[in-house]
mmCIF file of C-alpha atoms and ligand atoms in Angstrom:
data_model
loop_
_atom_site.group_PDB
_atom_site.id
_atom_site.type_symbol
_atom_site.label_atom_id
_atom_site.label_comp_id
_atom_site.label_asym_id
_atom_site.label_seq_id
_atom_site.Cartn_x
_atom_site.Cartn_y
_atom_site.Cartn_z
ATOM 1 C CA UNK A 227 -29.277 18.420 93.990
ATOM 2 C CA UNK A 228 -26.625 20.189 93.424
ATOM 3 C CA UNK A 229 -24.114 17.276 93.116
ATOM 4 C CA UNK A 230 -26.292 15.489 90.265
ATOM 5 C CA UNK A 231 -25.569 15.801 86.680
ATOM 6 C CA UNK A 232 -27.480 18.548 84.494
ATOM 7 C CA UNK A 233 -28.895 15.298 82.331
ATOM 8 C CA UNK A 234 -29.875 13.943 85.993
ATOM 9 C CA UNK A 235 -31.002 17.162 87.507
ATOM 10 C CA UNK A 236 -33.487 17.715 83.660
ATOM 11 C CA UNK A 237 -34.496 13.897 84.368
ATOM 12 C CA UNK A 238 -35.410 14.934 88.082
ATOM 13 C CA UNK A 239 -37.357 17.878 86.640
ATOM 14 C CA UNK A 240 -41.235 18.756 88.017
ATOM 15 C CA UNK A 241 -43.564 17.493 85.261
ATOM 16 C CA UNK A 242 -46.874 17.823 87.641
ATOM 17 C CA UNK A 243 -48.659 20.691 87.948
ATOM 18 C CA UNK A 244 -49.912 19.280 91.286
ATOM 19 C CA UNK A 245 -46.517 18.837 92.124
ATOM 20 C CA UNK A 246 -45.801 21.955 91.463
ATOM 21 C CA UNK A 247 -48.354 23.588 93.462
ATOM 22 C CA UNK A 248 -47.258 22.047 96.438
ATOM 23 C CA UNK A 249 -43.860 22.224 95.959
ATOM 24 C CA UNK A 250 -44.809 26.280 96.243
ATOM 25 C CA UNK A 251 -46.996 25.430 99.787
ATOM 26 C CA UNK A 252 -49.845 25.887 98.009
ATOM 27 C CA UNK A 253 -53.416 24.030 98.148
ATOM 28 C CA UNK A 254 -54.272 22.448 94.446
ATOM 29 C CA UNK A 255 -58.276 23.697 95.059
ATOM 30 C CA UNK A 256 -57.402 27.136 95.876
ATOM 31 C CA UNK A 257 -56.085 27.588 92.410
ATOM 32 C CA UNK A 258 -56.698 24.792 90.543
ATOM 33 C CA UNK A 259 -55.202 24.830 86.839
ATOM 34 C CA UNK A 260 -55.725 23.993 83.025
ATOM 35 C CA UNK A 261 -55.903 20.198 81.820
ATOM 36 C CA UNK A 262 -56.386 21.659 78.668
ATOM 37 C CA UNK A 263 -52.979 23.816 78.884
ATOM 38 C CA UNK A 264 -51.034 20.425 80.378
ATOM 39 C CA UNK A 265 -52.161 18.475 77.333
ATOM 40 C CA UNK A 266 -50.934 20.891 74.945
ATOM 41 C CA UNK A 267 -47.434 21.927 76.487
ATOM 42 C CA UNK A 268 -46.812 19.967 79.945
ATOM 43 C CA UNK A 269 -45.098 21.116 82.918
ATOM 44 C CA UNK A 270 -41.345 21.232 82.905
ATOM 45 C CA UNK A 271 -39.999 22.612 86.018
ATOM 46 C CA UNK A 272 -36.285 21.844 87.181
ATOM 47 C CA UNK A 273 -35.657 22.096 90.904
ATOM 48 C CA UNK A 274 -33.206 24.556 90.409
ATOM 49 C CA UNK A 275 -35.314 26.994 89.301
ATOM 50 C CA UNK A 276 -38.229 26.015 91.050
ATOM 51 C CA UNK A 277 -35.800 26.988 94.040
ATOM 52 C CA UNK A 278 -36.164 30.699 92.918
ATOM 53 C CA UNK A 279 -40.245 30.467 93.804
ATOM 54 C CA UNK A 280 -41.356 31.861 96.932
ATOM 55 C CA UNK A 281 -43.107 29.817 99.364
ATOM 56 C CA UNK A 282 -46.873 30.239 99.923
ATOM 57 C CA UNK A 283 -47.568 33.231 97.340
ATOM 58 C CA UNK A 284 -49.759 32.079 93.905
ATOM 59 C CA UNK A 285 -48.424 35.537 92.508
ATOM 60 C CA UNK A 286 -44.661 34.412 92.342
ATOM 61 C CA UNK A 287 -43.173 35.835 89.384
ATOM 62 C CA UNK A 288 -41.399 32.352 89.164
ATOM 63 C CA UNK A 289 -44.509 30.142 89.503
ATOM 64 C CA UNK A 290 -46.607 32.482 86.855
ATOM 65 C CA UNK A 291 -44.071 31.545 84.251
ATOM 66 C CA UNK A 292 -44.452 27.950 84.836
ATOM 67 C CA UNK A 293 -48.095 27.164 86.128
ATOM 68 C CA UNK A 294 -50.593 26.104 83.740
ATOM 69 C CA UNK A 295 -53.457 28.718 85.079
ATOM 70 C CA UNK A 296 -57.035 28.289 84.027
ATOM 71 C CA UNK A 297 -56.711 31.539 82.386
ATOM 72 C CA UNK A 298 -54.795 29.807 79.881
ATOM 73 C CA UNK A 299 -57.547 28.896 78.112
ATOM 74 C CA UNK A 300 -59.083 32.128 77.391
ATOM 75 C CA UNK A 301 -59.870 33.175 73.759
ATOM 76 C CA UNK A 302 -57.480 36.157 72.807
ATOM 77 C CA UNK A 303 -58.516 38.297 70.034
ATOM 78 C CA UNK A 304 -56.511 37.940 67.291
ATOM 79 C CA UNK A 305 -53.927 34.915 68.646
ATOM 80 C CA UNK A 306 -52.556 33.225 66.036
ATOM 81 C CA UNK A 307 -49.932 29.994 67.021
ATOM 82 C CA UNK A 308 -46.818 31.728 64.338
ATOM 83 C CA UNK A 309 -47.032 34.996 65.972
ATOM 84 C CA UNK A 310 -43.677 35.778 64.325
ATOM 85 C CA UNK A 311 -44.899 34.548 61.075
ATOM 86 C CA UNK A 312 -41.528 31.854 61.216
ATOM 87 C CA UNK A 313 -42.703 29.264 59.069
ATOM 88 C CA UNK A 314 -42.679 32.204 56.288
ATOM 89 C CA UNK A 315 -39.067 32.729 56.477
ATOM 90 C CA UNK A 316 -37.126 29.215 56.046
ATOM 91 C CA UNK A 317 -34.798 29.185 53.165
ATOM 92 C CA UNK A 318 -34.464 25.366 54.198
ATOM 93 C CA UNK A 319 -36.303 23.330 56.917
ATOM 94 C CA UNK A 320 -36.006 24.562 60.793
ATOM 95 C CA UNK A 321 -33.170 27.768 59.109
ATOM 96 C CA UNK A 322 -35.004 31.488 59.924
ATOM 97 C CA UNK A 323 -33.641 33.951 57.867
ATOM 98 C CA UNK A 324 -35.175 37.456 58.272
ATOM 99 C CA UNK A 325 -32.069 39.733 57.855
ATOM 100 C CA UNK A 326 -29.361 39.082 55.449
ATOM 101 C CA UNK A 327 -26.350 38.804 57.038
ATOM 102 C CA UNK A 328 -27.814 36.386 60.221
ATOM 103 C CA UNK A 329 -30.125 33.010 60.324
ATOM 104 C CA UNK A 330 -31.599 31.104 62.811
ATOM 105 C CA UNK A 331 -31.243 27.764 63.719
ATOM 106 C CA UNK A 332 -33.696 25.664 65.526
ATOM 107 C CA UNK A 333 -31.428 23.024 66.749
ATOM 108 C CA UNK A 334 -33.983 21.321 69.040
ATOM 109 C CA UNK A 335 -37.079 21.098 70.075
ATOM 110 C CA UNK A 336 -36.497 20.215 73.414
ATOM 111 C CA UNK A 337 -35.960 23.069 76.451
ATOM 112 C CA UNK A 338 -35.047 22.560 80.085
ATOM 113 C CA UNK A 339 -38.461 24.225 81.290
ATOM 114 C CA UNK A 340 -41.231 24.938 79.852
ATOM 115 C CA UNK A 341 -42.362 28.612 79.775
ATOM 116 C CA UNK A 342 -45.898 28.912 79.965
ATOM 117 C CA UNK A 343 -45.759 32.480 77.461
ATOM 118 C CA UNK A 344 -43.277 30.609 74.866
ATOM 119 C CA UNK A 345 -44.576 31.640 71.306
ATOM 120 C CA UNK A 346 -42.597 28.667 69.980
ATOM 121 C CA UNK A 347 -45.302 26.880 71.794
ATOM 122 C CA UNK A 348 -47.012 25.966 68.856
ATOM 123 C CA UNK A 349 -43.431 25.626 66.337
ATOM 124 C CA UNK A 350 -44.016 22.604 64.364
ATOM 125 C CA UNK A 351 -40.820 21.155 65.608
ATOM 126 C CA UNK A 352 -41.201 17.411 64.400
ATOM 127 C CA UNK A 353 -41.577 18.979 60.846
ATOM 128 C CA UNK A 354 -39.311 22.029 60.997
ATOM 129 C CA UNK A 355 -36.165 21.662 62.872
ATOM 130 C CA UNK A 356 -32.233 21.706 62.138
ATOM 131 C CA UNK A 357 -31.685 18.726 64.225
ATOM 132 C CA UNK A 358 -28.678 16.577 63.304
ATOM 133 C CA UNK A 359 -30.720 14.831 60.124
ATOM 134 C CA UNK A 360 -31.647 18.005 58.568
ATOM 135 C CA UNK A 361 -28.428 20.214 59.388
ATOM 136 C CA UNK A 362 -26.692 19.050 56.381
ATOM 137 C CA UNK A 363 -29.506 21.342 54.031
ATOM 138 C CA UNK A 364 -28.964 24.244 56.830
ATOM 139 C CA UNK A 365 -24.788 23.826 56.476
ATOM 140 C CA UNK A 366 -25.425 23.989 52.477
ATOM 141 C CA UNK A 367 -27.430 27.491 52.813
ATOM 142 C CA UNK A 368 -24.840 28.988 55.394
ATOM 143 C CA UNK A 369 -22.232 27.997 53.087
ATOM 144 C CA UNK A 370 -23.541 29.198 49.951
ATOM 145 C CA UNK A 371 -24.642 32.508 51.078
ATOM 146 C CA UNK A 372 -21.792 34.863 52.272
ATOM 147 C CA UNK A 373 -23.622 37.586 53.086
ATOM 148 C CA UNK A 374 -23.821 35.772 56.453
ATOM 149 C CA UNK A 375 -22.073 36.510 59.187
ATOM 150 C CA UNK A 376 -23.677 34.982 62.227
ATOM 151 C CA UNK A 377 -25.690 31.900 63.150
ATOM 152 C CA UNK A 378 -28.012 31.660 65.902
ATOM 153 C CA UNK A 379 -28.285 28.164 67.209
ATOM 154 C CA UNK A 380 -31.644 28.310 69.169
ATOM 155 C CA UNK A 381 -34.363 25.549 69.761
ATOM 156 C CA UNK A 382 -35.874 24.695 71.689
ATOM 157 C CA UNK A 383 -32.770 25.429 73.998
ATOM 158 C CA UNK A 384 -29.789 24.519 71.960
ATOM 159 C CA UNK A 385 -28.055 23.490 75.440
ATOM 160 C CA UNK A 386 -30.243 20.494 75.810
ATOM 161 C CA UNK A 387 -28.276 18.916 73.395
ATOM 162 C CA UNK A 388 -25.159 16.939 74.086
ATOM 163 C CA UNK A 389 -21.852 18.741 74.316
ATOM 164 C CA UNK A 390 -20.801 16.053 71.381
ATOM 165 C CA UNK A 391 -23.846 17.417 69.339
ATOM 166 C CA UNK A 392 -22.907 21.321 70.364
ATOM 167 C CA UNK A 393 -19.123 20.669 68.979
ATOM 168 C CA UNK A 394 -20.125 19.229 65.657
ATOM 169 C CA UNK A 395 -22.198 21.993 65.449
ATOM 170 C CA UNK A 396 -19.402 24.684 65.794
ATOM 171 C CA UNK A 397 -16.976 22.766 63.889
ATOM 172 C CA UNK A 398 -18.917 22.175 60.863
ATOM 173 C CA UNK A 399 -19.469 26.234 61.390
ATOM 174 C CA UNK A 400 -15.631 26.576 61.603
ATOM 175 C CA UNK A 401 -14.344 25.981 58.443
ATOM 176 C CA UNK A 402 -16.861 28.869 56.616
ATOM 177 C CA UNK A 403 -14.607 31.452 56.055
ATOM 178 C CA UNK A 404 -17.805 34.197 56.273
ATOM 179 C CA UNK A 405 -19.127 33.274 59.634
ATOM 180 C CA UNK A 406 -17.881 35.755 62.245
ATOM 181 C CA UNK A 407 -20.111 34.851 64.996
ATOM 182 C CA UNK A 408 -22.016 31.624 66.993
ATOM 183 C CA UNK A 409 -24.813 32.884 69.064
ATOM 184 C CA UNK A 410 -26.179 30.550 72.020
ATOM 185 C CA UNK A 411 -29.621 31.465 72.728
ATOM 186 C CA UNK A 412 -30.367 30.165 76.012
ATOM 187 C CA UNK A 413 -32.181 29.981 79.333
ATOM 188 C CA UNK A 414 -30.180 27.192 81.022
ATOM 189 C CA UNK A 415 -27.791 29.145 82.494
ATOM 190 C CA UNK A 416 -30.902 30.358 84.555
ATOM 191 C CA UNK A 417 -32.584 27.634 84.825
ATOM 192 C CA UNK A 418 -30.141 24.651 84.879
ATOM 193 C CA UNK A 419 -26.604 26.328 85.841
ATOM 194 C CA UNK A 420 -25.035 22.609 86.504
ATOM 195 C CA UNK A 421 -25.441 22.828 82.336
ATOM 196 C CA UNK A 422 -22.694 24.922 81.847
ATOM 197 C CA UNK A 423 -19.330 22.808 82.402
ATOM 198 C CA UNK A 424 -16.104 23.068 81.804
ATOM 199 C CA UNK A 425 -16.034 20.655 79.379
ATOM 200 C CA UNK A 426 -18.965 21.909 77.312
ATOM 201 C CA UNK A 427 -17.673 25.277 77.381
ATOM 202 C CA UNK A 428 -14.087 23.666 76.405
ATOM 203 C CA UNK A 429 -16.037 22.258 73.575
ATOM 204 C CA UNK A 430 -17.299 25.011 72.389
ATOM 205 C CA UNK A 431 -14.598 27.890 72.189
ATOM 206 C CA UNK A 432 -12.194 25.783 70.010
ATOM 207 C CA UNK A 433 -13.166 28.114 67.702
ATOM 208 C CA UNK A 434 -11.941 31.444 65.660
ATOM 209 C CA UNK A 435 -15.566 32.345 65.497
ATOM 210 C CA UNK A 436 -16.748 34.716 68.340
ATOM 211 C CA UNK A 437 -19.314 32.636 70.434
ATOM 212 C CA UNK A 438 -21.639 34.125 72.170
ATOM 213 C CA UNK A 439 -24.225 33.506 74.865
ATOM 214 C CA UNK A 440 -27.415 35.218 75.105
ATOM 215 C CA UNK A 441 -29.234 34.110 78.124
ATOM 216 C CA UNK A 442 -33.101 34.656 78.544
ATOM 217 C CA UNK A 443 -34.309 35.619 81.786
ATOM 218 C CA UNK A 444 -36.969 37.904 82.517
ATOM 219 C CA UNK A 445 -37.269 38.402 86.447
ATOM 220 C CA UNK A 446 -34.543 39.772 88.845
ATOM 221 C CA UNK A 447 -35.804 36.524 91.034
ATOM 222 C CA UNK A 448 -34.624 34.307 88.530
ATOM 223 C CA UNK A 449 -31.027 35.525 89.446
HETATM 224 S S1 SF4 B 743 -36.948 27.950 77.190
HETATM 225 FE FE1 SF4 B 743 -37.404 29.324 75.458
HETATM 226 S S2 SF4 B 743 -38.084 27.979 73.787
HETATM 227 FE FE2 SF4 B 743 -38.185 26.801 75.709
HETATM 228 S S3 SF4 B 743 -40.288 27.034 76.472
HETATM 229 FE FE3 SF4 B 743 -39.052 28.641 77.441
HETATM 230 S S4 SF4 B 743 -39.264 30.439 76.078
HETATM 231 FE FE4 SF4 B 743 -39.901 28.620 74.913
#
């Protein structure tokens, strides 16, 4: 595995929840899991993290962030699918601007797993999204407002993207005089290391702006 590609490696990736489940040693009718859940936001597993998962235990810390439980579908008082209120806050489509001097971009939609506890679960990506057709309008906001000083680029996982996509990005950032910093916020170095290259990372740092990574993990297994 670890000779494939990232791109190869994301194609590869565990997109059955039975799969899953045995790929952990464990029996699909001793847990079973939520069709509902799997319909809504399917499995996305890549091998290399779904190394991190211990054999034989339903309690992994690993698996629970993954597995589409049944519990899933239990009513939660007061859930709401915007928990962070985001679609309140967009100056221009798929740009988050809460603070002045900092926005958010949602790059992608697309991540390398899929997080069963993601409350961009329900993010009307398709709509709302900076992707390369509507990053012109987000370029025109960051350029007109100098009162910022750092962009996000999140998703989605922004590293999903192509390392072509990722350098127009931070060149088209380059030449705004205000911008200070380019923050990556990510969970491929985690979950799909073979992502970070020396090419993409060559890519990236041509660049007076500070770039920085900010990597999402939430178990000291995932390490
Ligand atoms: S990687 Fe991030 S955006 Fe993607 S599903 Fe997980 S928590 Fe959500």
């Amino acid at each position: 595995m670890q000779s494939l590609s990232w791109q190869e490696q994301l194609a590869q990736a565990i997109r059955k929840p039975t799969d899953l489940l045995e790929f952990a040693g464990l029996e699909a009718d001793s847990i079973g899991y939520s069709q509902q859940a799997i319909r809504q936001f399917p499995v996305r597993v890549p091998y290399a993290f779904a190394n991190r998962i211990k054999k034989n235990d339903p309690n992994d810390p690993i698996l629970r962030q993954v597995f589409p439980y049944k519990a899933e579908e239990d009513k939660a008082t007061g859930f709401i699918n915007d928990p962070l209120a985001e679609l309140n806050v967009q100056p221009v489509n798929g740009l988050l601007q809460k603070y002045n001097s900092r926005v958010l971009s949602i790059t992608t939609g697309a991540c390398a797993v899929h997080c069963r506890y993601c409350f961009r679960r329900h993010y009307p990506y398709q709509e709302s999204s900076s992707s390369s057709e509507h990053w012109q309008a987000s370029l025109d906001h960051i350029k007109n407002d100098s009162s910022i000083e750092e962009v996000i680029l999140s998703g989605g996982d922004p590293l999903t993207l192509s390392d072509r996509r990722l350098q127009e990005i931070c060149l088209s950032l380059k030449n705004i005089i205000h911008i200070k910093r380019i923050r990556f916020h990510t969970r491929l170095p985690i979950v799909l290391p073979a992502r970070i290259t020396t090419t993409l990372l060559k890519q990236i740092t041509d660049n007076d702006k500070s770039i920085i990574f900010v990597i999402h993990t939430n178990h000291a297994n995932e390490t």
